[in-house]
């Protein structure tokens, strides 16, 4: 059965919020992104994270081929610039809207916003629409959460649940010597790794802020190093995933065009041993991808490169080092700081929402029955 979305007028409507008129525009399909490209790009510098910027969404839509399922809401105020919700329509039995790549990439996502009024109008426009909206992982400090609660009051239901936190590290001048922050045992391990690396060959750290012309060659080497590690063995390296790999290459080239791309490489004996793919935004270092060649495993090349990367970030007076992803054993020796994230789901009063909530309730009941059956089966043995 083919899903039919309610017809929407392409012309902008006006909502009265406070004393300022805020216009709301609805767009759909592949052309929608090109129509708002300049507007969104002008908003990028105001965003808290790179994942809210136009480059992230544009790159994912290009790599995944999901542009035809794009649904865009734009709210504009003469006082507060613009708010943008560029969401991908996911069909199936429980259709919904989600930010581009939210599930596949797993990073915290959010709406692009210029101020509280346009954000409120954006959420109100979503509440008037037919589809549930899911943000699988959003920073718990985001004003978007309160804006959704306010917009869906008497118009629907908002659910907020736990999600995995994001590790980060607050930088200061002391991080120009990262080793000082390690325990004595960890410092000893680091020195041992350095000596082992030096026995294997000349150790060279290189940090690149490549131009668009230089970026392709640097990315080729970074991709090769990542594929030479466990990710390559398990088939999860960027080189082996046609969609994710294309996304990161497309995004990195676009980031190089903006001057925010950062690629770090460790070479031992002239061979690539470890890599990092990152961007700098809002005075913060955002680590997107890491990898190392397993043939250098005993030299712990990933840890050696991380140490030098932290040193460089501190000497460049960056505020934080954002590890993204989730808490992992290799991060814990360096920091215990975490940014809490939550999952946010908003259901307007619509048949699509009733269907989604009914299926979720049925799934919970089924899980409960399965647990009870397993408990009864074990107790009879």
Tab-separated table of C-alpha atoms in Angstrom:
chain	number	residue	atom	x	y	z
A	1	UNK	CA	0.000	0.000	0.000
A	2	UNK	CA	1.513	3.341	-1.040
A	3	UNK	CA	1.763	6.069	1.599
A	4	UNK	CA	0.261	9.378	0.584
A	5	UNK	CA	1.400	12.462	2.396
A	6	UNK	CA	-1.101	15.282	2.892
A	7	UNK	CA	-0.786	18.004	0.265
A	8	UNK	CA	1.011	21.067	1.548
A	9	UNK	CA	0.964	24.515	0.035
A	10	UNK	CA	4.453	25.643	-0.984
A	11	UNK	CA	3.747	29.214	-0.007
A	12	UNK	CA	4.835	30.442	3.405
A	13	UNK	CA	2.345	30.915	6.217
A	14	UNK	CA	2.686	33.294	9.173
A	15	UNK	CA	2.444	32.455	12.880
A	16	UNK	CA	2.072	35.014	15.630
A	17	UNK	CA	4.477	34.306	18.486
A	18	UNK	CA	4.666	37.076	21.027
A	19	UNK	CA	4.663	40.320	19.046
A	20	UNK	CA	6.847	39.157	16.149
A	21	UNK	CA	5.527	37.540	12.975
A	22	UNK	CA	7.394	34.342	12.131
A	23	UNK	CA	6.975	32.851	8.685
A	24	UNK	CA	6.914	29.080	8.214
A	25	UNK	CA	7.738	27.365	4.948
A	26	UNK	CA	7.328	23.677	4.106
A	27	UNK	CA	9.442	22.064	1.384
A	28	UNK	CA	9.962	18.494	0.228
A	29	UNK	CA	12.177	16.376	-1.981
A	30	UNK	CA	15.625	16.736	-3.494
A	31	UNK	CA	15.080	20.360	-4.554
A	32	UNK	CA	14.300	21.437	-0.993
A	33	UNK	CA	17.932	21.364	0.089
A	34	UNK	CA	19.111	23.504	-2.802
A	35	UNK	CA	16.342	26.010	-2.036
A	36	UNK	CA	17.568	26.557	1.526
A	37	UNK	CA	21.299	25.977	0.972
A	38	UNK	CA	22.392	29.592	1.382
A	39	UNK	CA	20.030	30.222	4.288
A	40	UNK	CA	21.276	27.169	6.188
A	41	UNK	CA	24.946	27.857	5.428
A	42	UNK	CA	24.524	31.327	6.945
A	43	UNK	CA	23.158	29.658	10.082
A	44	UNK	CA	25.998	27.120	10.452
A	45	UNK	CA	28.279	29.283	12.609
A	46	UNK	CA	25.542	29.592	15.274
A	47	UNK	CA	25.138	25.843	15.795
A	48	UNK	CA	26.459	24.027	18.853
A	49	UNK	CA	27.725	20.966	16.971
A	50	UNK	CA	28.888	20.101	13.438
A	51	UNK	CA	25.984	17.642	13.193
A	52	UNK	CA	23.550	20.599	13.086
A	53	UNK	CA	25.314	22.188	10.140
A	54	UNK	CA	24.213	22.005	6.538
A	55	UNK	CA	27.367	20.120	5.480
A	56	UNK	CA	26.442	17.103	7.613
A	57	UNK	CA	22.931	16.718	6.211
A	58	UNK	CA	23.923	17.504	2.631
A	59	UNK	CA	26.713	14.921	2.728
A	60	UNK	CA	24.489	12.182	4.154
A	61	UNK	CA	21.702	12.804	1.643
A	62	UNK	CA	24.221	12.703	-1.199
A	63	UNK	CA	25.788	9.453	0.045
A	64	UNK	CA	22.571	7.653	0.984
A	65	UNK	CA	20.358	8.729	-1.890
A	66	UNK	CA	17.615	9.745	0.555
A	67	UNK	CA	17.045	13.241	-0.884
A	68	UNK	CA	13.671	12.289	-2.341
A	69	UNK	CA	12.422	11.525	1.193
A	70	UNK	CA	13.546	14.869	2.597
A	71	UNK	CA	10.991	17.022	4.425
A	72	UNK	CA	12.059	20.554	5.356
A	73	UNK	CA	10.499	23.161	7.624
A	74	UNK	CA	11.962	26.664	7.718
A	75	UNK	CA	10.883	29.305	10.233
A	76	UNK	CA	12.108	32.858	9.795
A	77	UNK	CA	11.949	35.864	12.089
A	78	UNK	CA	13.342	39.329	11.409
A	79	UNK	CA	14.604	39.310	15.015
A	80	UNK	CA	16.120	35.847	15.348
A	81	UNK	CA	17.329	34.690	11.971
A	82	UNK	CA	16.105	31.199	10.978
A	83	UNK	CA	15.261	27.738	12.275
A	84	UNK	CA	15.498	24.661	10.060
A	85	UNK	CA	14.229	21.114	10.489
A	86	UNK	CA	15.591	19.005	7.622
A	87	UNK	CA	14.230	15.531	8.318
A	88	UNK	CA	14.111	12.307	6.351
A	89	UNK	CA	10.815	10.461	6.037
A	90	UNK	CA	11.104	6.816	7.053
A	91	UNK	CA	8.236	4.686	5.797
A	92	UNK	CA	7.160	1.193	6.731
A	93	UNK	CA	4.552	0.234	9.273
A	94	UNK	CA	5.390	3.136	11.602
A	95	UNK	CA	6.317	6.128	9.404
A	96	UNK	CA	8.243	8.945	11.053
A	97	UNK	CA	10.663	11.827	10.472
A	98	UNK	CA	14.298	11.728	11.629
A	99	UNK	CA	17.426	13.831	11.041
A	100	UNK	CA	19.589	12.599	8.181
A	101	UNK	CA	21.879	9.740	9.213
A	102	UNK	CA	20.716	9.826	12.833
A	103	UNK	CA	20.543	6.038	13.141
A	104	UNK	CA	23.296	5.064	10.732
A	105	UNK	CA	25.942	7.460	12.087
A	106	UNK	CA	24.801	7.388	15.708
A	107	UNK	CA	25.981	10.872	16.687
A	108	UNK	CA	23.934	13.439	18.651
A	109	UNK	CA	21.576	15.314	16.342
A	110	UNK	CA	19.408	18.394	16.669
A	111	UNK	CA	17.467	20.982	14.725
A	112	UNK	CA	19.344	23.938	13.245
A	113	UNK	CA	18.261	26.995	15.187
A	114	UNK	CA	18.892	30.705	15.301
A	115	UNK	CA	16.954	31.668	18.443
A	116	UNK	CA	14.257	30.513	20.891
A	117	UNK	CA	11.311	32.029	18.996
A	118	UNK	CA	12.131	30.437	15.646
A	119	UNK	CA	12.885	27.150	17.432
A	120	UNK	CA	9.483	27.287	19.135
A	121	UNK	CA	7.778	28.004	15.820
A	122	UNK	CA	9.656	25.141	14.213
A	123	UNK	CA	8.427	22.671	16.836
A	124	UNK	CA	4.879	24.031	16.608
A	125	UNK	CA	4.911	23.463	12.847
A	126	UNK	CA	6.070	19.871	13.403
A	127	UNK	CA	3.262	19.391	15.950
A	128	UNK	CA	0.742	20.401	13.284
A	129	UNK	CA	2.107	17.838	10.846
A	130	UNK	CA	1.015	14.197	10.467
A	131	UNK	CA	4.241	12.346	11.287
A	132	UNK	CA	5.976	11.412	14.558
A	133	UNK	CA	9.430	12.970	14.920
A	134	UNK	CA	12.371	11.041	16.403
A	135	UNK	CA	15.726	12.411	17.528
A	136	UNK	CA	17.473	9.195	18.647
A	137	UNK	CA	20.255	11.043	20.442
A	138	UNK	CA	20.202	14.732	21.385
A	139	UNK	CA	22.254	16.580	24.017
A	140	UNK	CA	20.321	16.736	27.281
A	141	UNK	CA	21.097	20.476	27.547
A	142	UNK	CA	19.498	21.257	24.170
A	143	UNK	CA	16.710	23.872	24.236
A	144	UNK	CA	14.979	21.754	21.585
A	145	UNK	CA	13.693	19.409	24.301
A	146	UNK	CA	11.764	22.119	26.140
A	147	UNK	CA	10.570	23.563	22.820
A	148	UNK	CA	9.065	20.193	21.835
A	149	UNK	CA	7.314	19.846	25.210
A	150	UNK	CA	5.838	23.329	24.846
A	151	UNK	CA	4.779	22.869	21.216
A	152	UNK	CA	3.122	19.471	21.720
A	153	UNK	CA	1.208	20.475	24.851
A	154	UNK	CA	-2.475	19.696	24.085
A	155	UNK	CA	-1.383	18.721	20.565
A	156	UNK	CA	0.287	15.391	21.119
A	157	UNK	CA	2.782	13.457	23.206
A	158	UNK	CA	6.522	13.867	23.833
A	159	UNK	CA	8.646	11.055	25.201
A	160	UNK	CA	12.193	11.517	26.471
A	161	UNK	CA	14.352	8.494	27.275
A	162	UNK	CA	17.980	7.739	28.130
A	163	UNK	CA	20.695	7.511	25.477
A	164	UNK	CA	24.421	6.821	25.720
A	165	UNK	CA	26.531	9.792	26.864
A	166	UNK	CA	29.249	11.480	24.812
A	167	UNK	CA	32.732	11.655	26.369
A	168	UNK	CA	34.644	14.927	26.154
A	169	UNK	CA	37.647	16.591	27.747
A	170	UNK	CA	37.913	20.184	28.988
A	171	UNK	CA	41.217	21.617	27.802
A	172	UNK	CA	43.475	24.096	29.561
A	173	UNK	CA	47.173	24.968	29.429
A	174	UNK	CA	48.111	21.848	31.414
A	175	UNK	CA	47.059	19.667	28.469
A	176	UNK	CA	50.084	20.913	26.536
A	177	UNK	CA	51.643	18.045	28.503
A	178	UNK	CA	48.946	15.351	28.277
A	179	UNK	CA	51.158	12.754	29.985
A	180	UNK	CA	50.794	14.619	33.289
A	181	UNK	CA	47.109	13.681	33.381
A	182	UNK	CA	47.767	9.949	33.234
A	183	UNK	CA	48.327	7.630	36.179
A	184	UNK	CA	51.943	6.548	36.800
A	185	UNK	CA	51.224	3.142	35.280
A	186	UNK	CA	49.650	4.673	32.172
A	187	UNK	CA	52.607	7.058	31.755
A	188	UNK	CA	54.951	4.092	31.921
A	189	UNK	CA	52.874	2.264	29.285
A	190	UNK	CA	52.996	5.342	27.052
A	191	UNK	CA	56.800	5.616	27.317
A	192	UNK	CA	57.115	1.892	26.550
A	193	UNK	CA	54.949	2.325	23.444
A	194	UNK	CA	57.061	5.269	22.306
A	195	UNK	CA	60.276	3.255	22.655
A	196	UNK	CA	58.756	0.346	20.747
A	197	UNK	CA	57.644	2.651	17.933
A	198	UNK	CA	61.122	4.184	17.693
A	199	UNK	CA	62.673	0.724	17.356
A	200	UNK	CA	60.392	0.036	14.382
A	201	UNK	CA	61.445	3.171	12.506
A	202	UNK	CA	61.329	6.941	12.397
A	203	UNK	CA	58.250	8.277	14.198
A	204	UNK	CA	56.541	11.230	12.483
A	205	UNK	CA	53.328	12.945	13.561
A	206	UNK	CA	51.605	15.105	10.954
A	207	UNK	CA	48.563	17.311	11.430
A	208	UNK	CA	46.758	18.521	8.355
A	209	UNK	CA	44.270	21.319	7.749
A	210	UNK	CA	44.128	20.526	4.054
A	211	UNK	CA	42.842	22.700	1.273
A	212	UNK	CA	40.238	21.118	-1.023
A	213	UNK	CA	43.047	20.342	-3.485
A	214	UNK	CA	45.171	18.632	-0.812
A	215	UNK	CA	42.359	16.830	0.999
A	216	UNK	CA	41.843	13.893	-1.383
A	217	UNK	CA	45.393	12.515	-0.994
A	218	UNK	CA	45.379	12.930	2.800
A	219	UNK	CA	41.994	11.210	3.046
A	220	UNK	CA	43.197	8.329	0.870
A	221	UNK	CA	45.993	7.621	3.342
A	222	UNK	CA	43.691	7.952	6.356
A	223	UNK	CA	41.179	5.531	4.818
A	224	UNK	CA	43.972	3.022	4.061
A	225	UNK	CA	45.236	3.117	7.651
A	226	UNK	CA	41.757	2.589	9.096
A	227	UNK	CA	41.141	-0.361	6.780
A	228	UNK	CA	44.407	-1.996	7.956
A	229	UNK	CA	43.017	-2.415	11.485
A	230	UNK	CA	40.261	-4.424	13.141
A	231	UNK	CA	37.611	-2.390	11.337
A	232	UNK	CA	38.957	-3.687	8.052
A	233	UNK	CA	39.008	-7.249	9.364
A	234	UNK	CA	35.377	-6.968	10.477
A	235	UNK	CA	34.277	-5.123	7.345
A	236	UNK	CA	33.229	-1.950	9.155
A	237	UNK	CA	35.998	0.350	7.874
A	238	UNK	CA	34.932	3.358	5.819
A	239	UNK	CA	36.546	1.839	2.727
A	240	UNK	CA	34.249	-1.206	2.968
A	241	UNK	CA	30.966	0.617	3.619
A	242	UNK	CA	29.814	2.295	0.391
A	243	UNK	CA	27.326	4.615	2.096
A	244	UNK	CA	29.179	5.573	5.285
A	245	UNK	CA	32.506	5.735	3.456
A	246	UNK	CA	31.065	7.993	0.770
A	247	UNK	CA	29.480	10.152	3.461
A	248	UNK	CA	32.721	10.743	5.358
A	249	UNK	CA	34.697	11.431	2.186
A	250	UNK	CA	32.027	13.841	0.898
A	251	UNK	CA	31.725	15.526	4.288
A	252	UNK	CA	35.499	15.792	4.718
A	253	UNK	CA	35.946	17.419	1.303
A	254	UNK	CA	33.150	19.896	2.079
A	255	UNK	CA	34.734	20.582	5.487
A	256	UNK	CA	38.071	21.219	3.774
A	257	UNK	CA	36.298	23.772	1.582
A	258	UNK	CA	35.142	25.510	4.773
A	259	UNK	CA	38.607	25.241	6.344
A	260	UNK	CA	37.453	23.151	9.321
A	261	UNK	CA	38.790	19.697	8.347
A	262	UNK	CA	41.557	18.235	10.528
A	263	UNK	CA	43.355	14.989	9.653
A	264	UNK	CA	46.073	13.587	11.922
A	265	UNK	CA	48.486	10.840	10.856
A	266	UNK	CA	51.219	8.901	12.629
A	267	UNK	CA	53.832	7.322	10.389
A	268	UNK	CA	56.371	4.798	11.649
A	269	UNK	CA	59.212	3.945	9.340
A	270	UNK	CA	57.480	5.819	6.523
A	271	UNK	CA	54.252	3.791	6.809
A	272	UNK	CA	50.896	5.007	8.060
A	273	UNK	CA	50.329	3.585	11.554
A	274	UNK	CA	47.385	5.575	12.948
A	275	UNK	CA	44.840	8.152	11.765
A	276	UNK	CA	42.249	10.597	13.035
A	277	UNK	CA	39.516	12.357	11.081
A	278	UNK	CA	38.097	15.435	12.812
A	279	UNK	CA	36.702	18.930	12.374
A	280	UNK	CA	37.065	22.091	14.416
A	281	UNK	CA	33.911	24.046	15.180
A	282	UNK	CA	32.957	26.566	17.860
A	283	UNK	CA	36.433	26.406	19.383
A	284	UNK	CA	36.199	22.652	19.896
A	285	UNK	CA	37.885	19.616	18.354
A	286	UNK	CA	35.320	17.041	17.146
A	287	UNK	CA	36.803	13.579	16.653
A	288	UNK	CA	34.828	11.703	13.983
A	289	UNK	CA	36.922	8.653	13.080
A	290	UNK	CA	40.028	6.883	14.383
A	291	UNK	CA	41.970	3.865	13.225
A	292	UNK	CA	45.346	2.158	13.275
A	293	UNK	CA	47.308	-0.468	11.365
A	294	UNK	CA	47.304	-3.673	13.408
A	295	UNK	CA	50.829	-4.552	12.294
A	296	UNK	CA	51.982	-1.750	14.658
A	297	UNK	CA	49.730	-2.915	17.498
A	298	UNK	CA	52.514	-3.396	20.066
A	299	UNK	CA	53.468	0.270	19.676
A	300	UNK	CA	49.911	1.413	20.540
A	301	UNK	CA	49.916	3.885	17.624
A	302	UNK	CA	46.347	5.059	18.248
A	303	UNK	CA	47.188	6.091	21.804
A	304	UNK	CA	50.424	7.790	20.738
A	305	UNK	CA	48.541	9.805	18.124
A	306	UNK	CA	45.786	10.698	20.594
A	307	UNK	CA	48.354	12.036	23.053
A	308	UNK	CA	49.891	14.286	20.405
A	309	UNK	CA	46.449	15.345	19.178
A	310	UNK	CA	45.464	16.432	22.690
A	311	UNK	CA	48.737	18.346	22.995
A	312	UNK	CA	48.076	20.160	19.729
A	313	UNK	CA	44.469	21.007	20.658
A	314	UNK	CA	45.652	22.506	23.963
A	315	UNK	CA	48.410	24.581	22.367
A	316	UNK	CA	45.857	25.935	19.877
A	317	UNK	CA	43.721	27.094	22.831
A	318	UNK	CA	40.690	25.014	21.965
A	319	UNK	CA	38.064	24.776	24.701
A	320	UNK	CA	37.275	21.046	24.556
A	321	UNK	CA	38.163	17.803	22.844
A	322	UNK	CA	34.896	16.119	21.828
A	323	UNK	CA	35.328	12.344	21.438
A	324	UNK	CA	31.767	11.784	20.152
A	325	UNK	CA	30.598	8.180	19.820
A	326	UNK	CA	30.281	6.604	23.255
A	327	UNK	CA	32.453	5.934	26.292
A	328	UNK	CA	35.166	3.411	25.393
A	329	UNK	CA	38.068	1.820	27.316
A	330	UNK	CA	40.722	3.779	25.389
A	331	UNK	CA	39.076	7.084	26.376
A	332	UNK	CA	38.689	6.441	30.121
A	333	UNK	CA	42.378	6.973	31.058
A	334	UNK	CA	42.167	10.513	29.672
A	335	UNK	CA	38.798	11.799	30.895
A	336	UNK	CA	35.721	10.983	32.944
A	337	UNK	CA	33.723	13.945	31.597
A	338	UNK	CA	30.555	13.102	29.703
A	339	UNK	CA	27.776	15.000	27.966
A	340	UNK	CA	24.423	13.438	28.786
A	341	UNK	CA	22.186	12.687	25.807
A	342	UNK	CA	18.559	11.607	25.546
A	343	UNK	CA	16.269	10.162	22.908
A	344	UNK	CA	13.387	12.448	21.970
A	345	UNK	CA	10.178	11.286	20.299
A	346	UNK	CA	7.242	13.567	19.551
A	347	UNK	CA	3.822	12.314	18.422
A	348	UNK	CA	1.254	14.746	17.005
A	349	UNK	CA	-2.454	13.916	17.079
A	350	UNK	CA	-2.572	11.846	13.907
A	351	UNK	CA	-3.271	8.335	12.660
A	352	UNK	CA	0.464	7.816	12.063
A	353	UNK	CA	1.155	8.565	15.729
A	354	UNK	CA	-1.615	6.245	16.936
A	355	UNK	CA	-0.195	3.485	14.756
A	356	UNK	CA	3.364	4.046	16.001
A	357	UNK	CA	2.376	4.177	19.673
A	358	UNK	CA	0.184	1.073	19.308
A	359	UNK	CA	3.035	-0.900	17.781
A	360	UNK	CA	5.455	0.246	20.485
A	361	UNK	CA	2.988	-0.747	23.201
A	362	UNK	CA	2.476	-4.154	21.576
A	363	UNK	CA	6.244	-4.644	21.348
A	364	UNK	CA	6.644	-3.849	25.066
A	365	UNK	CA	3.916	-6.335	25.987
A	366	UNK	CA	5.556	-8.989	23.801
A	367	UNK	CA	8.947	-8.406	25.454
A	368	UNK	CA	7.343	-8.721	28.899
A	369	UNK	CA	5.620	-11.978	27.935
A	370	UNK	CA	8.874	-13.378	26.573
A	371	UNK	CA	10.722	-12.566	29.809
A	372	UNK	CA	7.977	-14.184	31.860
A	373	UNK	CA	8.004	-17.276	29.650
A	374	UNK	CA	11.798	-17.569	29.964
A	375	UNK	CA	11.533	-17.216	33.755
A	376	UNK	CA	8.783	-19.869	33.939
A	377	UNK	CA	10.770	-22.219	31.696
A	378	UNK	CA	13.897	-21.892	33.842
A	379	UNK	CA	11.939	-22.380	37.079
A	380	UNK	CA	10.507	-25.670	35.794
A	381	UNK	CA	13.947	-27.141	35.069
